[in-house]
Amino acid sequence: MKSYIEFTRRYSYIFFATVVLFALFFASSLTPILFLRLLLLYIAFNVFLYTGIYTINDIADIENDKKHPVKKRRPLPSGRIAKRHAVLFAAVMISFGMGIAWLWFGEIVVFFFLL
């Protein structure tokens, strides 16, 4: 499980949290529903969609990463996670992100996620 958590790029969470904070700054008032919607948008995009996209990137770069002194320790190049499992993981993460976007925000957010 720890190897899958490495795909999440948790260090980017702080960057995207600042985007949410700026959205709150421009809101006329902070309501519980606004907070919940921003939190869900953050989770859909940053946790699920972004993780799936980074996993696809890791799959595409696996051969080059095997030769890199630091990247070779990542889950795919090191062999801790099989490529087919990474593909499934990416599909699940992207599906969750898109599903949350569709259910809570509609096609406009899904459209922007696809972009």
PDB file of C-alpha atoms in Angstrom:
ATOM      1  CA  MET A   1       0.000   0.000   0.000  1.00  0.00           C
ATOM      2  CA  LYS A   2       2.857   2.372   0.781  1.00  0.00           C
ATOM      3  CA  SER A   3       4.074   2.108  -2.807  1.00  0.00           C
ATOM      4  CA  TYR A   4       0.692   3.230  -4.127  1.00  0.00           C
ATOM      5  CA  ILE A   5       0.705   6.208  -1.772  1.00  0.00           C
ATOM      6  CA  GLU A   6       3.979   7.307  -3.394  1.00  0.00           C
ATOM      7  CA  PHE A   7       2.031   7.878  -6.634  1.00  0.00           C
ATOM      8  CA  THR A   8      -0.015  10.611  -4.943  1.00  0.00           C
ATOM      9  CA  ARG A   9       2.750  13.255  -4.973  1.00  0.00           C
ATOM     10  CA  ARG A  10       1.595  14.522  -1.584  1.00  0.00           C
ATOM     11  CA  TYR A  11       4.040  17.422  -1.781  1.00  0.00           C
ATOM     12  CA  SER A  12       1.741  19.035  -4.376  1.00  0.00           C
ATOM     13  CA  TYR A  13      -1.178  19.048  -1.937  1.00  0.00           C
ATOM     14  CA  ILE A  14       0.018  22.268  -0.314  1.00  0.00           C
ATOM     15  CA  PHE A  15       0.229  24.061  -3.658  1.00  0.00           C
ATOM     16  CA  PHE A  16      -3.328  23.169  -4.583  1.00  0.00           C
ATOM     17  CA  ALA A  17      -4.545  23.961  -1.078  1.00  0.00           C
ATOM     18  CA  THR A  18      -3.482  27.554  -1.715  1.00  0.00           C
ATOM     19  CA  VAL A  19      -5.808  27.631  -4.730  1.00  0.00           C
ATOM     20  CA  VAL A  20      -8.700  26.636  -2.462  1.00  0.00           C
ATOM     21  CA  LEU A  21      -7.698  29.267   0.094  1.00  0.00           C
ATOM     22  CA  PHE A  22      -7.680  31.955  -2.592  1.00  0.00           C
ATOM     23  CA  ALA A  23     -11.138  30.846  -3.718  1.00  0.00           C
ATOM     24  CA  LEU A  24     -12.335  31.275  -0.135  1.00  0.00           C
ATOM     25  CA  PHE A  25     -10.734  34.710  -0.031  1.00  0.00           C
ATOM     26  CA  PHE A  26     -12.879  35.870  -2.952  1.00  0.00           C
ATOM     27  CA  ALA A  27     -16.102  34.314  -1.659  1.00  0.00           C
ATOM     28  CA  SER A  28     -18.635  36.720  -0.222  1.00  0.00           C
ATOM     29  CA  SER A  29     -19.161  34.404   2.752  1.00  0.00           C
ATOM     30  CA  LEU A  30     -17.954  31.002   3.855  1.00  0.00           C
ATOM     31  CA  THR A  31     -20.884  28.665   4.123  1.00  0.00           C
ATOM     32  CA  PRO A  32     -20.684  24.979   5.006  1.00  0.00           C
ATOM     33  CA  ILE A  33     -21.877  24.019   1.518  1.00  0.00           C
ATOM     34  CA  LEU A  34     -19.227  26.205  -0.147  1.00  0.00           C
ATOM     35  CA  PHE A  35     -16.551  24.677   2.056  1.00  0.00           C
ATOM     36  CA  LEU A  36     -17.797  21.164   1.247  1.00  0.00           C
ATOM     37  CA  ARG A  37     -17.890  21.862  -2.497  1.00  0.00           C
ATOM     38  CA  LEU A  38     -14.369  23.309  -2.497  1.00  0.00           C
ATOM     39  CA  LEU A  39     -13.130  20.369  -0.452  1.00  0.00           C
ATOM     40  CA  LEU A  40     -14.721  17.900  -2.878  1.00  0.00           C
ATOM     41  CA  LEU A  41     -13.315  19.772  -5.854  1.00  0.00           C
ATOM     42  CA  TYR A  42      -9.884  19.689  -4.234  1.00  0.00           C
ATOM     43  CA  ILE A  43     -10.129  15.953  -3.568  1.00  0.00           C
ATOM     44  CA  ALA A  44     -11.498  15.177  -7.040  1.00  0.00           C
ATOM     45  CA  PHE A  45      -8.790  17.149  -8.810  1.00  0.00           C
ATOM     46  CA  ASN A  46      -5.720  16.978  -6.629  1.00  0.00           C
ATOM     47  CA  VAL A  47      -6.050  13.632  -4.908  1.00  0.00           C
ATOM     48  CA  PHE A  48      -7.739  11.509  -7.566  1.00  0.00           C
ATOM     49  CA  LEU A  49      -7.294  13.044 -11.030  1.00  0.00           C
ATOM     50  CA  TYR A  50      -3.785  14.379 -10.457  1.00  0.00           C
ATOM     51  CA  THR A  51      -2.636  11.076  -8.959  1.00  0.00           C
ATOM     52  CA  GLY A  52      -4.007   9.165 -11.950  1.00  0.00           C
ATOM     53  CA  ILE A  53      -2.291  11.484 -14.405  1.00  0.00           C
ATOM     54  CA  TYR A  54       1.023  11.264 -12.569  1.00  0.00           C
ATOM     55  CA  THR A  55       0.728   7.485 -12.536  1.00  0.00           C
ATOM     56  CA  ILE A  56       0.255   7.490 -16.320  1.00  0.00           C
ATOM     57  CA  ASN A  57       3.334   9.706 -16.588  1.00  0.00           C
ATOM     58  CA  ASP A  58       5.305   7.261 -14.448  1.00  0.00           C
ATOM     59  CA  ILE A  59       4.184   4.396 -16.695  1.00  0.00           C
ATOM     60  CA  ALA A  60       5.298   6.297 -19.805  1.00  0.00           C
ATOM     61  CA  ASP A  61       8.682   7.180 -18.246  1.00  0.00           C
ATOM     62  CA  ILE A  62       9.441   3.803 -16.662  1.00  0.00           C
ATOM     63  CA  GLU A  63      12.407   2.907 -18.890  1.00  0.00           C
ATOM     64  CA  ASN A  64      14.101   6.292 -18.469  1.00  0.00           C
ATOM     65  CA  ASP A  65      13.372   6.300 -14.745  1.00  0.00           C
ATOM     66  CA  LYS A  66      15.126   2.933 -14.350  1.00  0.00           C
ATOM     67  CA  LYS A  67      18.366   4.668 -15.416  1.00  0.00           C
ATOM     68  CA  HIS A  68      17.948   7.729 -13.188  1.00  0.00           C
ATOM     69  CA  PRO A  69      19.843   7.618  -9.847  1.00  0.00           C
ATOM     70  CA  VAL A  70      16.855   8.874  -7.790  1.00  0.00           C
ATOM     71  CA  LYS A  71      13.815   7.968  -9.880  1.00  0.00           C
ATOM     72  CA  LYS A  72      14.863   4.318 -10.104  1.00  0.00           C
ATOM     73  CA  ARG A  73      13.663   3.971  -6.495  1.00  0.00           C
ATOM     74  CA  ARG A  74      10.078   4.887  -7.399  1.00  0.00           C
ATOM     75  CA  PRO A  75       7.442   2.112  -7.297  1.00  0.00           C
ATOM     76  CA  LEU A  76       7.371   1.281 -11.034  1.00  0.00           C
ATOM     77  CA  PRO A  77      11.055   1.390 -12.001  1.00  0.00           C
ATOM     78  CA  SER A  78      12.009  -0.494  -8.845  1.00  0.00           C
ATOM     79  CA  GLY A  79       9.470  -3.236  -9.584  1.00  0.00           C
ATOM     80  CA  ARG A  80       7.523  -2.775  -6.339  1.00  0.00           C
ATOM     81  CA  ILE A  81       4.385  -2.250  -8.421  1.00  0.00           C
ATOM     82  CA  ALA A  82       3.706  -4.079 -11.681  1.00  0.00           C
ATOM     83  CA  LYS A  83       2.934  -1.970 -14.726  1.00  0.00           C
ATOM     84  CA  ARG A  84      -0.503  -3.566 -15.159  1.00  0.00           C
ATOM     85  CA  HIS A  85      -1.373  -2.738 -11.540  1.00  0.00           C
ATOM     86  CA  ALA A  86      -0.273   0.856 -12.095  1.00  0.00           C
ATOM     87  CA  VAL A  87      -2.537   1.088 -15.165  1.00  0.00           C
ATOM     88  CA  LEU A  88      -5.488  -0.171 -13.119  1.00  0.00           C
ATOM     89  CA  PHE A  89      -4.614   2.197 -10.258  1.00  0.00           C
ATOM     90  CA  ALA A  90      -4.471   5.168 -12.664  1.00  0.00           C
ATOM     91  CA  ALA A  91      -7.832   4.222 -14.197  1.00  0.00           C
ATOM     92  CA  VAL A  92      -9.469   3.942 -10.780  1.00  0.00           C
ATOM     93  CA  MET A  93      -8.051   7.249  -9.568  1.00  0.00           C
ATOM     94  CA  ILE A  94      -9.074   9.126 -12.724  1.00  0.00           C
ATOM     95  CA  SER A  95     -12.529   7.517 -12.617  1.00  0.00           C
ATOM     96  CA  PHE A  96     -13.047   8.572  -9.002  1.00  0.00           C
ATOM     97  CA  GLY A  97     -11.961  12.127  -9.785  1.00  0.00           C
ATOM     98  CA  MET A  98     -14.220  12.353 -12.826  1.00  0.00           C
ATOM     99  CA  GLY A  99     -17.096  10.723 -10.944  1.00  0.00           C
ATOM    100  CA  ILE A 100     -16.930  13.241  -8.110  1.00  0.00           C
ATOM    101  CA  ALA A 101     -16.669  16.064 -10.627  1.00  0.00           C
ATOM    102  CA  TRP A 102     -19.700  14.812 -12.566  1.00  0.00           C
ATOM    103  CA  LEU A 103     -21.874  14.103  -9.530  1.00  0.00           C
ATOM    104  CA  TRP A 104     -21.141  17.319  -7.633  1.00  0.00           C
ATOM    105  CA  PHE A 105     -20.297  19.855 -10.318  1.00  0.00           C
ATOM    106  CA  GLY A 106     -21.621  18.661 -13.678  1.00  0.00           C
ATOM    107  CA  GLU A 107     -20.254  18.552 -17.177  1.00  0.00           C
ATOM    108  CA  ILE A 108     -18.472  21.920 -17.115  1.00  0.00           C
ATOM    109  CA  VAL A 109     -16.001  20.746 -14.457  1.00  0.00           C
ATOM    110  CA  VAL A 110     -15.593  17.380 -16.216  1.00  0.00           C
ATOM    111  CA  PHE A 111     -14.874  19.317 -19.416  1.00  0.00           C
ATOM    112  CA  PHE A 112     -12.138  21.308 -17.685  1.00  0.00           C
ATOM    113  CA  PHE A 113     -10.745  18.151 -16.088  1.00  0.00           C
ATOM    114  CA  LEU A 114     -10.519  16.626 -19.567  1.00  0.00           C
ATOM    115  CA  LEU A 115      -8.651  19.641 -20.837  1.00  0.00           C
TER     116      LEU A 115
END
